[in-house]
XYZ file of C-alpha atoms in Angstrom:
293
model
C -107.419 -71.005 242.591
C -106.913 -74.113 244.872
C -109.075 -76.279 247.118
C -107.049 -78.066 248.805
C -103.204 -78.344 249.081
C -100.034 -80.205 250.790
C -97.030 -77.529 251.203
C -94.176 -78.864 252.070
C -95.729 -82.010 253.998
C -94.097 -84.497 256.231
C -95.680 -87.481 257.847
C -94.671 -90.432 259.476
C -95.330 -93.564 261.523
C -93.041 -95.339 263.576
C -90.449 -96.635 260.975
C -91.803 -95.592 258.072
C -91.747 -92.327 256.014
C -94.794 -91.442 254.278
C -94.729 -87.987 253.441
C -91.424 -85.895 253.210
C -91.798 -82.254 252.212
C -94.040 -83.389 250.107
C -96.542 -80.403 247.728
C -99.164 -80.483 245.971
C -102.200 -78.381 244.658
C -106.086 -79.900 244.296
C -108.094 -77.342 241.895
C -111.707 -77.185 241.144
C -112.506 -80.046 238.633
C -109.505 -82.145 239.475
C -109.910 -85.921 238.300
C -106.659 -86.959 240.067
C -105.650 -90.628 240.475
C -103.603 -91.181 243.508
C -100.913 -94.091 242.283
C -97.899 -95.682 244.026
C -97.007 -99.141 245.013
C -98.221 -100.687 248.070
C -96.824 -99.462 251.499
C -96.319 -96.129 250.288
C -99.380 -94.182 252.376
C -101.771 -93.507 249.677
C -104.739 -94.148 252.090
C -102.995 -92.060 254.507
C -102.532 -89.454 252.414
C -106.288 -89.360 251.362
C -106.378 -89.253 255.667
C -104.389 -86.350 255.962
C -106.494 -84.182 253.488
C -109.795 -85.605 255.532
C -108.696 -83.998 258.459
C -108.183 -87.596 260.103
C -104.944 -87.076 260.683
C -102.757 -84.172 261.074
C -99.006 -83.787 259.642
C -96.228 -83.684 261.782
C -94.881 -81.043 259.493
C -95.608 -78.496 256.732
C -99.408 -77.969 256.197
C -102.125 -79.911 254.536
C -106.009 -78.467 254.392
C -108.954 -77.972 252.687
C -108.979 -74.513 251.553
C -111.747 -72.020 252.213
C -115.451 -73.181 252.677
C -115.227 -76.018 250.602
C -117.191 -79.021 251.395
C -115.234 -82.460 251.313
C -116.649 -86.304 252.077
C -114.511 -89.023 252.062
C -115.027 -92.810 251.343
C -112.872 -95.147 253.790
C -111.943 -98.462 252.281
C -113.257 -100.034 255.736
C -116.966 -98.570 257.311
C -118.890 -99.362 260.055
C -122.190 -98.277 259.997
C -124.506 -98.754 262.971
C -127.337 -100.768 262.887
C -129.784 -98.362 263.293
C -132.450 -97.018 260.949
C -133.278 -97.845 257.519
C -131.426 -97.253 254.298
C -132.891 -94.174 252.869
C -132.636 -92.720 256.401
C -128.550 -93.364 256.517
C -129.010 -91.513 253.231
C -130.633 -88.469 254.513
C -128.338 -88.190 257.311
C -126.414 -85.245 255.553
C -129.577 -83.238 254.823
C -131.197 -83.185 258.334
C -131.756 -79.568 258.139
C -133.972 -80.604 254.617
C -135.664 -83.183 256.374
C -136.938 -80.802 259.582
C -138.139 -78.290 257.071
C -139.822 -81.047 254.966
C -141.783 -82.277 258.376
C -142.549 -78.753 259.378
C -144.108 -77.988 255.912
C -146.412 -81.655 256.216
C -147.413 -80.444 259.187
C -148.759 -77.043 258.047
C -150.139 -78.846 255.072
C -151.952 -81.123 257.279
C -153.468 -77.843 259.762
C -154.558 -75.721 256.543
C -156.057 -79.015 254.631
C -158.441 -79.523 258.061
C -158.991 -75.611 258.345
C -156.862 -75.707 261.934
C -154.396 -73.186 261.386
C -152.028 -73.103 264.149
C -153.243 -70.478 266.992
C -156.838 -70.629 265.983
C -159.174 -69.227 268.364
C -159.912 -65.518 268.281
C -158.987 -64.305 265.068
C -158.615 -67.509 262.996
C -157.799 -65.415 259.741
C -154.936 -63.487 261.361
C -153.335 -66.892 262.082
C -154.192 -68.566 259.106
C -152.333 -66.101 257.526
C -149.736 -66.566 259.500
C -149.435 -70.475 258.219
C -149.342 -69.370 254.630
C -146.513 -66.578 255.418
C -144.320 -69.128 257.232
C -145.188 -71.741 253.940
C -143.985 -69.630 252.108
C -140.985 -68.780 253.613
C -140.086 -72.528 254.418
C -140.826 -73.642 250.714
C -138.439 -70.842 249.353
C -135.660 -72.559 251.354
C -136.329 -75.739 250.894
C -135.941 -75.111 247.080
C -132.884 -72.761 247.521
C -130.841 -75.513 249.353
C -132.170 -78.456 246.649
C -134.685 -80.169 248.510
C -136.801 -80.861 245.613
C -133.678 -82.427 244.018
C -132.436 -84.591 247.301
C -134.958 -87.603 247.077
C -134.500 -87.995 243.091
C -130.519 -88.019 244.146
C -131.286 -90.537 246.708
C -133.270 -92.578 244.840
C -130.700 -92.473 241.767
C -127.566 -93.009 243.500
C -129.201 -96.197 245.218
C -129.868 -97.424 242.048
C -126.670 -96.717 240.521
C -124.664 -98.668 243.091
C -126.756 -102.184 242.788
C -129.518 -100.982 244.807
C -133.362 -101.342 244.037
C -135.859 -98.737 245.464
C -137.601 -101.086 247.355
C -134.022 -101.519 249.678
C -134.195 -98.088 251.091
C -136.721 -99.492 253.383
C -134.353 -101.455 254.592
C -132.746 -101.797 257.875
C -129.275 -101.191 258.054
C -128.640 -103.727 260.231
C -129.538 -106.229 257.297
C -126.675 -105.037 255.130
C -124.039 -107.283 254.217
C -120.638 -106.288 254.483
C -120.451 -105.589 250.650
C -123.844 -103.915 250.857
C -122.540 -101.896 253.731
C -119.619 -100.541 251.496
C -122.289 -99.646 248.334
C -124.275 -97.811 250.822
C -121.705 -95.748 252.215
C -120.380 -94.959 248.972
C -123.835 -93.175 248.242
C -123.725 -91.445 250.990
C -120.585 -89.655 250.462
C -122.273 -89.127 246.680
C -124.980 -88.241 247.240
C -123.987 -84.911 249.852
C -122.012 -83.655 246.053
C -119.027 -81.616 247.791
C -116.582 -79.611 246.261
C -113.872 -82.295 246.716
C -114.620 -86.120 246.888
C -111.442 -88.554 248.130
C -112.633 -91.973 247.077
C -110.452 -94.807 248.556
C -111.514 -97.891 246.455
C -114.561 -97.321 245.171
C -115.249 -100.067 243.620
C -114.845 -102.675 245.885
C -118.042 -104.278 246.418
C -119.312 -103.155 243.242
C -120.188 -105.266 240.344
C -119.199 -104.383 236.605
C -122.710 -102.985 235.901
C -122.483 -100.673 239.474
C -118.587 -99.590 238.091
C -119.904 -98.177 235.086
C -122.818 -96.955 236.205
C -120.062 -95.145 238.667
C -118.293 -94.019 235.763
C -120.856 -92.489 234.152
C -121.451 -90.552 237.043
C -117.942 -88.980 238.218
C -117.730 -88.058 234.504
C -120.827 -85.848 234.869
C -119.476 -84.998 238.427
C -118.900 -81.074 238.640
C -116.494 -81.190 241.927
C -113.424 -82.144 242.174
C -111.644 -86.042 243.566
C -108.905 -87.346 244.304
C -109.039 -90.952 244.562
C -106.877 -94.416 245.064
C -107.659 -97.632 243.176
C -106.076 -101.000 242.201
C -109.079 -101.128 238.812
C -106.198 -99.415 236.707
C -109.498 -99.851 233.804
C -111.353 -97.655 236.277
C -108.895 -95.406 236.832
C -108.290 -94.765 232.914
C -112.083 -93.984 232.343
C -112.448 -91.279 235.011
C -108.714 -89.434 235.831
C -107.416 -86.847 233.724
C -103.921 -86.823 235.648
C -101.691 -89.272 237.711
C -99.928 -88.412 241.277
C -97.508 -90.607 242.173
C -96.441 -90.850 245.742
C -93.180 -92.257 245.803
C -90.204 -91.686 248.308
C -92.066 -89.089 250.560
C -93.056 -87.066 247.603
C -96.370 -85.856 245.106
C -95.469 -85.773 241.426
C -98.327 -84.895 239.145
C -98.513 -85.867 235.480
C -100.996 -83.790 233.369
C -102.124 -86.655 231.417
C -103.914 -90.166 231.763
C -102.864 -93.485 233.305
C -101.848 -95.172 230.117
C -99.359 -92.291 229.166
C -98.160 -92.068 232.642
C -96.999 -95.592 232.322
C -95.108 -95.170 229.229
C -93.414 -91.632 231.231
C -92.764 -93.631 234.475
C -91.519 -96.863 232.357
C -89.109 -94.198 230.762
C -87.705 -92.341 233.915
C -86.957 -95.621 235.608
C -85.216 -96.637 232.351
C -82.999 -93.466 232.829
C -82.232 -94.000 236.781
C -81.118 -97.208 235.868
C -78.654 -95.587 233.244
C -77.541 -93.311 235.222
C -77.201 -95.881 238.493
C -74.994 -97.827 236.410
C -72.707 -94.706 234.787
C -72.432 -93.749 238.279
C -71.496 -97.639 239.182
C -69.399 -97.609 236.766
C -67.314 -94.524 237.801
C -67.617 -95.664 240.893
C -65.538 -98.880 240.015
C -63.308 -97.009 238.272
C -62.270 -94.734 240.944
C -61.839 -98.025 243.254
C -59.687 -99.967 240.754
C -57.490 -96.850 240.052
C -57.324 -96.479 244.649
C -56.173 -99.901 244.582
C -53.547 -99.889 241.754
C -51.660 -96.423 243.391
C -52.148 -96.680 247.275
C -48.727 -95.530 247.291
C -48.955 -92.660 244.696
C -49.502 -89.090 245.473
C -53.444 -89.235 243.445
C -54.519 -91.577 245.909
């Protein structure tokens, strides 16, 4: 079972070949790192499985219903609203059943059920029956659970509870970044794509992230220069090199060793083939006139 895929993938700017026929499978529970040196498209990449961009061949999607959120190495946030609100923007449906429920509170607590008048049991009953029926949902879809998340992913990227009061328009770049890597936390989707994460963080926040992606049940694909990082949290490697996705099915310090020792064999096998090469032209040169030429 998959969640995501590339199938035979091509993708391209103007002069320069990112993707060509390029495959790959993303399965519940991945902890891929995305490696590759620089130019290569790894941010693009991480764009095409957003949905940001679409490939100009082959397919790449999200498979099914699952849920993705993805972290941009550059944000900009508006300037509106506080902290904690940017952080509830995911659960608005939460939020309008959290108001509704205050507000029935609020009419049974002062004995003003809504409707009184004649027959001010009937619709006090009616209060309680829709309580009820808005608490069970609430629960069902984690409401209970969404503040503590809020409030513990804040923390866990460098912020204090007193910040979610905040405006956003006080943010500093930096702080700007943090936040909107809790948002894309906090929502928990099946597949997270995480485009340096850490930036912005200090070494406290990067462990603190650590700590968390290890407990985190989805799956993510993400792209980082903290090779550290990257060796605490990713169970396997993909390298994008020349157009294509090659997955190793182990961790970043035995992928170097494996990548060290494939390059040492190109090169080996460049220079037989130079070598042949040579050969061939020295032997041309020496008979232009013979019949082997």
């Amino acid at each position: 079972m998959s969640i995501a895929q590339f199938a035979d993938a091509s993708f391209a700017y103007p002069g320069n070949e990112i993707l060509i026929g390029a495959s790959l499978l993303i399965r519940p529970g991945d902890r891929l790192a995305l490696v590759g040196p620089n130019g290569t498209g790894k941010s693009t990449a991480l764009r095409l499985l957003a949905g940001d961009l679409r490939p100009d061949g082959g397919d790449v999607r999200v498979l099914g219903r699952a849920s993705v959120s993805y972290l941009r190495q550059s944000q900009e946030l508006s300037g509106d609203g506080t902290l904690r609100g940017a952080l509830m923007e995911p659960f608005a449906d939460l939020e309008r059943l959290q108001v509704e429920l205050a507000a029935i509170e609020a009419r049974l607590a002062a004995g003003d059920p809504a409707g009184s008048g004649p027959g001010p049991d009937t619709a006090g009953t009616a209060d309680l029956a829709r309580y009820g029926e808005l608490q069970e949902r609430y629960q069902r879809d984690g409401g209970y659970d969404v503040e503590a998340r809020v409030k513990r992913l804040t923390a866990d990227v460098g912020f204090a509870e007193s910040d979610l009061a905040r405006p956003v328009g006080t943010l500093s770049g930096g702080e700007r970044g943090r936040l909107e890597l809790a948002k894309v936390l906090v929502r928990q989707p099946d597949l997270l794509l995480l485009d340096e994460p850490t930036n912005h963080l200090d070494l406290a926040a990067i462990e603190r992230l650590e700590a968390y992606l290890a407990e985190y049940t989805g799956a993510f694909v993400l792209v980082s220069h903290d090779r550290a990082f990257i060796r605490a949290v990713c169970r396997e490697i993909v390298e994008l090199e020349n157009g294509k996705l090659t997955r190793y099915p182990f961790g970043y310090d035995k992928y170097v060793v494996e990548r060290d020792a494939r390059i040492e064999r190109a090169r080996t096998e460049f220079e037989r083939q130079k070598e042949h090469v040579d050969k061939t032209e020295d032997f041309i040169r020496r008979n232009l006139a013979g019949q082997k030429t």
